[in-house]
Amino acid sequence: TQLLEQSPQFLSIQEGENLTVYCNSSSVFSSLQWYRQEPGEGPVLLVTVVTGGEVKKLKRLTFQFGDARKDSSLHITAAQPGDTGLYLCAGREHNFNKFYFGSGTKLNVKP
Amino acid sequence: DSGVTQTPKHLITATGQRVTLRCSPRSGDLSVYWYQQSLDQGLQFLIQYYNGEERAKGNILERFSAQQFPDLHSELNLSSLELGDSALYFCASSVEASPADTQYFGPGTRLTVL
């Protein structure tokens, strides 16, 4: 059982479409991060959110941290083929300083 | 290039053997994290060191151990290897150990146990 559940697991869309990836948990996190990983490489950090209700925007990507700091979402507007990859959320557990990664969402954006 | 280096890039060994994976953090980073990524388990946090001291422990097996040396590089030792230990092992580093700290991941070591 994963502490962080991501949905959907797989997403295949056309260039120009919008999409949202969800990261949910019953645990409270002191911070939550989103990463993008390409095959054979390590994850690359996209954003860190710390405050409940926080919204961060990076160009076409919008990240939201839930008010209770238990869940998060990543919204991509007008997806491009370069957005293809594995998107991972990761939370630092509030009390024990451990990191937990979600199972990932594999995104494929077709030209 | 994240600035984190890991060696070796690939490692092929047999069951029952012992291997050592090495990680050099980014210059100035005091914290090192180890992760295991397998197809069925996803990315699992193993252990974190901060300035030579163990800071947090995740799902690390007793057959595995790690340490961080005075020069801040870290080694992950895997012993009595089993087929199921085949995975990508990532090291990450960060400046400190605070919740908002950015972790920079290395390229990983792919371990294959035959």
Short mmCIF file of C-alpha atoms in Angstrom, two decimals:
data_model
loop_
_atom_site.label_atom_id
_atom_site.label_comp_id
_atom_site.label_asym_id
_atom_site.label_seq_id
_atom_site.Cartn_x
_atom_site.Cartn_y
_atom_site.Cartn_z
CA THR A 1 0.00 0.00 0.00
CA GLN A 2 1.38 3.38 -1.05
CA LEU A 3 1.19 6.25 1.42
CA LEU A 4 0.74 8.58 -1.53
CA GLU A 5 -1.70 7.51 -4.22
CA GLN A 6 -1.37 9.09 -7.63
CA SER A 7 -4.01 9.10 -10.32
CA PRO A 8 -4.24 8.43 -13.10
CA GLN A 9 -1.41 5.91 -13.45
CA PHE A 10 -1.24 6.40 -17.22
CA LEU A 11 -2.35 9.27 -19.41
CA SER A 12 -2.08 9.52 -23.17
CA ILE A 13 -3.30 12.75 -24.69
CA GLN A 14 -2.96 14.89 -27.81
CA GLU A 15 -0.78 17.97 -27.96
CA GLY A 16 -2.73 21.03 -26.85
CA GLU A 17 -4.99 19.24 -24.36
CA ASN A 18 -5.14 20.06 -20.66
CA LEU A 19 -4.64 17.49 -17.90
CA THR A 20 -4.63 17.15 -14.13
CA VAL A 21 -2.70 14.65 -12.04
CA TYR A 22 -3.73 13.98 -8.44
CA CYS A 23 -1.71 12.96 -5.41
CA ASN A 24 -3.70 11.89 -2.36
CA SER A 25 -2.94 10.63 1.12
CA SER A 26 -4.48 10.24 4.54
CA SER A 27 -1.26 11.53 6.11
CA VAL A 28 -0.21 15.11 6.72
CA PHE A 29 2.99 16.28 5.07
CA SER A 30 5.26 19.13 6.06
CA SER A 31 6.04 19.64 2.38
CA LEU A 32 5.14 18.11 -0.93
CA GLN A 33 7.21 18.04 -4.07
CA TRP A 34 6.54 17.22 -7.71
CA TYR A 35 9.20 15.65 -9.88
CA ARG A 36 9.49 14.68 -13.53
CA GLN A 37 11.58 11.67 -14.46
CA GLU A 38 12.71 10.56 -17.89
CA PRO A 39 13.77 6.95 -18.64
CA GLY A 40 17.22 6.09 -17.31
CA GLU A 41 17.59 9.36 -15.41
CA GLY A 42 16.98 10.60 -11.90
CA PRO A 43 13.89 12.61 -10.97
CA VAL A 44 14.13 16.36 -11.49
CA LEU A 45 12.36 18.66 -9.07
CA LEU A 46 9.58 20.80 -10.53
CA VAL A 47 8.20 22.48 -7.41
CA THR A 48 7.99 22.35 -3.62
CA VAL A 49 4.85 23.41 -1.78
CA VAL A 50 4.88 23.95 1.96
CA THR A 51 1.80 25.89 3.00
CA GLY A 52 -1.71 24.40 3.01
CA GLY A 53 -3.76 25.89 0.17
CA GLU A 54 -0.65 27.10 -1.63
CA VAL A 55 -0.80 27.45 -5.41
CA LYS A 56 2.33 27.75 -7.52
CA LYS A 57 2.54 28.38 -11.24
CA LEU A 58 5.46 27.53 -13.49
CA LYS A 59 4.62 28.57 -17.05
CA ARG A 60 1.98 26.04 -18.16
CA LEU A 61 2.14 24.02 -14.92
CA THR A 62 -0.02 24.82 -11.89
CA PHE A 63 0.55 23.08 -8.58
CA GLN A 64 -1.82 23.12 -5.64
CA PHE A 65 -1.31 21.88 -2.06
CA GLY A 66 -4.49 20.91 -0.22
CA ASP A 67 -5.63 22.98 2.74
CA ALA A 68 -5.01 20.06 5.11
CA ARG A 69 -1.59 19.34 3.52
CA LYS A 70 -2.66 15.79 2.65
CA ASP A 71 -3.08 16.08 -1.10
CA SER A 72 -1.88 17.92 -4.14
CA SER A 73 -2.61 18.35 -7.82
CA LEU A 74 -0.61 19.20 -10.91
CA HIS A 75 -2.42 20.80 -13.82
CA ILE A 76 -0.78 21.18 -17.23
CA THR A 77 -2.30 23.55 -19.76
CA ALA A 78 -1.86 22.99 -23.49
CA ALA A 79 0.38 19.95 -23.09
CA GLN A 80 3.33 19.55 -25.44
CA PRO A 81 5.30 16.42 -26.48
CA GLY A 82 8.17 17.70 -24.35
CA ASP A 83 5.98 17.23 -21.27
CA THR A 84 6.10 13.45 -21.79
CA GLY A 85 7.56 11.64 -18.80
CA LEU A 86 6.88 10.11 -15.39
CA TYR A 87 5.46 12.59 -12.89
CA LEU A 88 6.05 11.79 -9.24
CA CYS A 89 4.77 13.46 -6.12
CA ALA A 90 6.74 13.12 -2.90
CA GLY A 91 5.87 14.10 0.63
CA ARG A 92 8.01 14.67 3.68
CA GLU A 93 6.14 13.12 6.59
CA HIS A 94 5.27 15.65 9.24
CA ASN A 95 6.44 13.79 12.33
CA PHE A 96 9.20 11.45 11.23
CA ASN A 97 11.06 13.36 8.56
CA LYS A 98 10.73 10.49 6.09
CA PHE A 99 10.12 10.91 2.38
CA TYR A 100 7.41 9.03 0.53
CA PHE A 101 6.98 8.95 -3.23
CA GLY A 102 3.77 8.32 -5.09
CA SER A 103 3.56 5.50 -7.61
CA GLY A 104 3.81 7.98 -10.47
CA THR A 105 1.78 9.07 -13.47
CA LYS A 106 3.16 8.16 -16.85
CA LEU A 107 2.23 10.92 -19.29
CA ASN A 108 2.49 10.59 -23.06
CA VAL A 109 1.72 13.64 -25.17
CA LYS A 110 1.25 12.79 -28.82
CA PRO A 111 2.09 15.38 -31.49
CA ASP B 1 23.57 17.57 -14.81
CA SER B 2 22.45 17.82 -11.16
CA GLY B 3 25.98 17.89 -9.73
CA VAL B 4 25.40 14.62 -7.87
CA THR B 5 27.60 11.77 -9.06
CA GLN B 6 27.03 8.07 -8.57
CA THR B 7 29.29 5.14 -9.34
CA PRO B 8 29.15 2.66 -10.84
CA LYS B 9 26.48 3.33 -13.46
CA HIS B 10 25.76 -0.37 -13.94
CA LEU B 11 26.48 -3.34 -11.72
CA ILE B 12 25.81 -6.98 -12.48
CA THR B 13 26.39 -9.53 -9.76
CA ALA B 14 25.15 -12.86 -8.42
CA THR B 15 22.84 -13.78 -5.58
CA GLY B 16 24.54 -13.90 -2.20
CA GLN B 17 27.16 -11.32 -3.13
CA ARG B 18 27.86 -7.93 -1.57
CA VAL B 19 28.20 -4.62 -3.44
CA THR B 20 28.95 -1.01 -2.56
CA LEU B 21 27.34 1.93 -4.31
CA ARG B 22 28.96 5.33 -4.05
CA CYS B 23 27.52 8.82 -4.11
CA SER B 24 29.17 12.24 -4.14
CA PRO B 25 26.75 15.04 -3.28
CA ARG B 26 26.69 18.49 -4.86
CA SER B 27 29.36 20.81 -3.55
CA GLY B 28 28.07 22.42 -0.34
CA ASP B 29 25.25 19.95 0.26
CA LEU B 30 25.30 18.34 3.69
CA SER B 31 22.38 15.94 3.32
CA VAL B 32 22.41 12.69 1.33
CA TYR B 33 19.40 10.48 0.64
CA TRP B 34 19.27 6.96 -0.82
CA TYR B 35 16.34 5.59 -2.80
CA GLN B 36 15.49 2.31 -4.50
CA GLN B 37 13.35 2.30 -7.63
CA SER B 38 11.94 -0.96 -8.92
CA LEU B 39 9.16 -1.61 -11.39
CA ASP B 40 6.71 -3.03 -8.87
CA GLN B 41 7.54 -0.85 -5.86
CA GLY B 42 8.13 2.55 -7.37
CA LEU B 43 10.59 4.93 -5.70
CA GLN B 44 11.22 3.94 -2.08
CA PHE B 45 13.08 6.09 0.43
CA LEU B 46 15.81 4.08 2.15
CA ILE B 47 17.83 6.36 4.41
CA GLN B 48 19.05 9.94 4.92
CA TYR B 49 22.30 11.25 6.34
CA TYR B 50 23.03 14.80 7.38
CA ASN B 51 26.62 15.90 7.96
CA GLY B 52 27.72 12.36 8.77
CA GLU B 53 24.83 11.44 11.05
CA GLU B 54 21.83 9.27 10.23
CA ARG B 55 18.78 11.57 10.07
CA ALA B 56 15.87 9.43 8.90
CA LYS B 57 15.28 5.80 8.05
CA GLY B 58 12.79 4.47 5.55
CA ASN B 59 12.20 1.01 4.14
CA ILE B 60 15.82 -0.13 4.36
CA LEU B 61 16.42 -3.84 4.80
CA GLU B 62 18.74 -5.11 7.51
CA ARG B 63 20.98 -6.53 4.75
CA PHE B 64 21.55 -2.96 3.57
CA SER B 65 23.62 -0.34 5.35
CA ALA B 66 24.88 3.12 4.55
CA GLN B 67 27.25 5.71 5.88
CA GLN B 68 28.33 9.26 5.15
CA PHE B 69 32.00 10.06 5.43
CA PRO B 70 33.72 13.26 6.69
CA ASP B 71 34.13 14.47 3.10
CA LEU B 72 30.31 14.04 2.81
CA HIS B 73 30.35 11.34 0.18
CA SER B 74 28.14 8.38 1.00
CA GLU B 75 28.17 4.65 0.38
CA LEU B 76 25.29 2.20 0.31
CA ASN B 77 26.29 -1.38 1.07
CA LEU B 78 24.01 -4.20 -0.08
CA SER B 79 24.82 -7.71 1.15
CA SER B 80 23.45 -11.24 0.73
CA LEU B 81 21.92 -10.03 -2.50
CA GLU B 82 18.67 -11.52 -3.75
CA LEU B 83 17.05 -11.42 -7.16
CA GLY B 84 14.50 -8.96 -5.82
CA ASP B 85 17.23 -6.42 -5.03
CA SER B 86 17.61 -5.74 -8.74
CA ALA B 87 16.62 -2.11 -9.14
CA LEU B 88 17.80 1.42 -9.82
CA TYR B 89 19.42 2.97 -6.77
CA PHE B 90 19.38 6.75 -6.61
CA CYS B 91 21.26 9.10 -4.38
CA ALA B 92 20.05 12.66 -3.84
CA SER B 93 21.56 15.56 -1.97
CA SER B 94 20.33 18.80 -0.46
CA VAL B 95 21.84 21.70 1.42
CA GLU B 96 20.14 21.03 4.72
CA ALA B 97 17.33 18.76 5.88
CA SER B 98 14.38 21.13 6.11
CA PRO B 99 10.94 20.30 4.68
CA ALA B 100 11.24 22.73 1.79
CA ASP B 101 14.74 21.66 0.87
CA THR B 102 15.35 20.84 -2.78
CA GLN B 103 16.73 17.38 -3.43
CA TYR B 104 18.97 16.93 -6.44
CA PHE B 105 19.09 13.39 -7.78
CA GLY B 106 22.06 11.63 -9.27
CA PRO B 107 21.87 9.54 -12.46
CA GLY B 108 21.45 6.31 -10.50
CA THR B 109 23.16 2.93 -10.35
CA ARG B 110 21.38 0.07 -12.08
CA LEU B 111 21.91 -3.12 -10.10
CA THR B 112 21.17 -6.46 -11.70
CA VAL B 113 21.31 -9.57 -9.51
CA LEU B 114 21.48 -12.82 -11.47
#
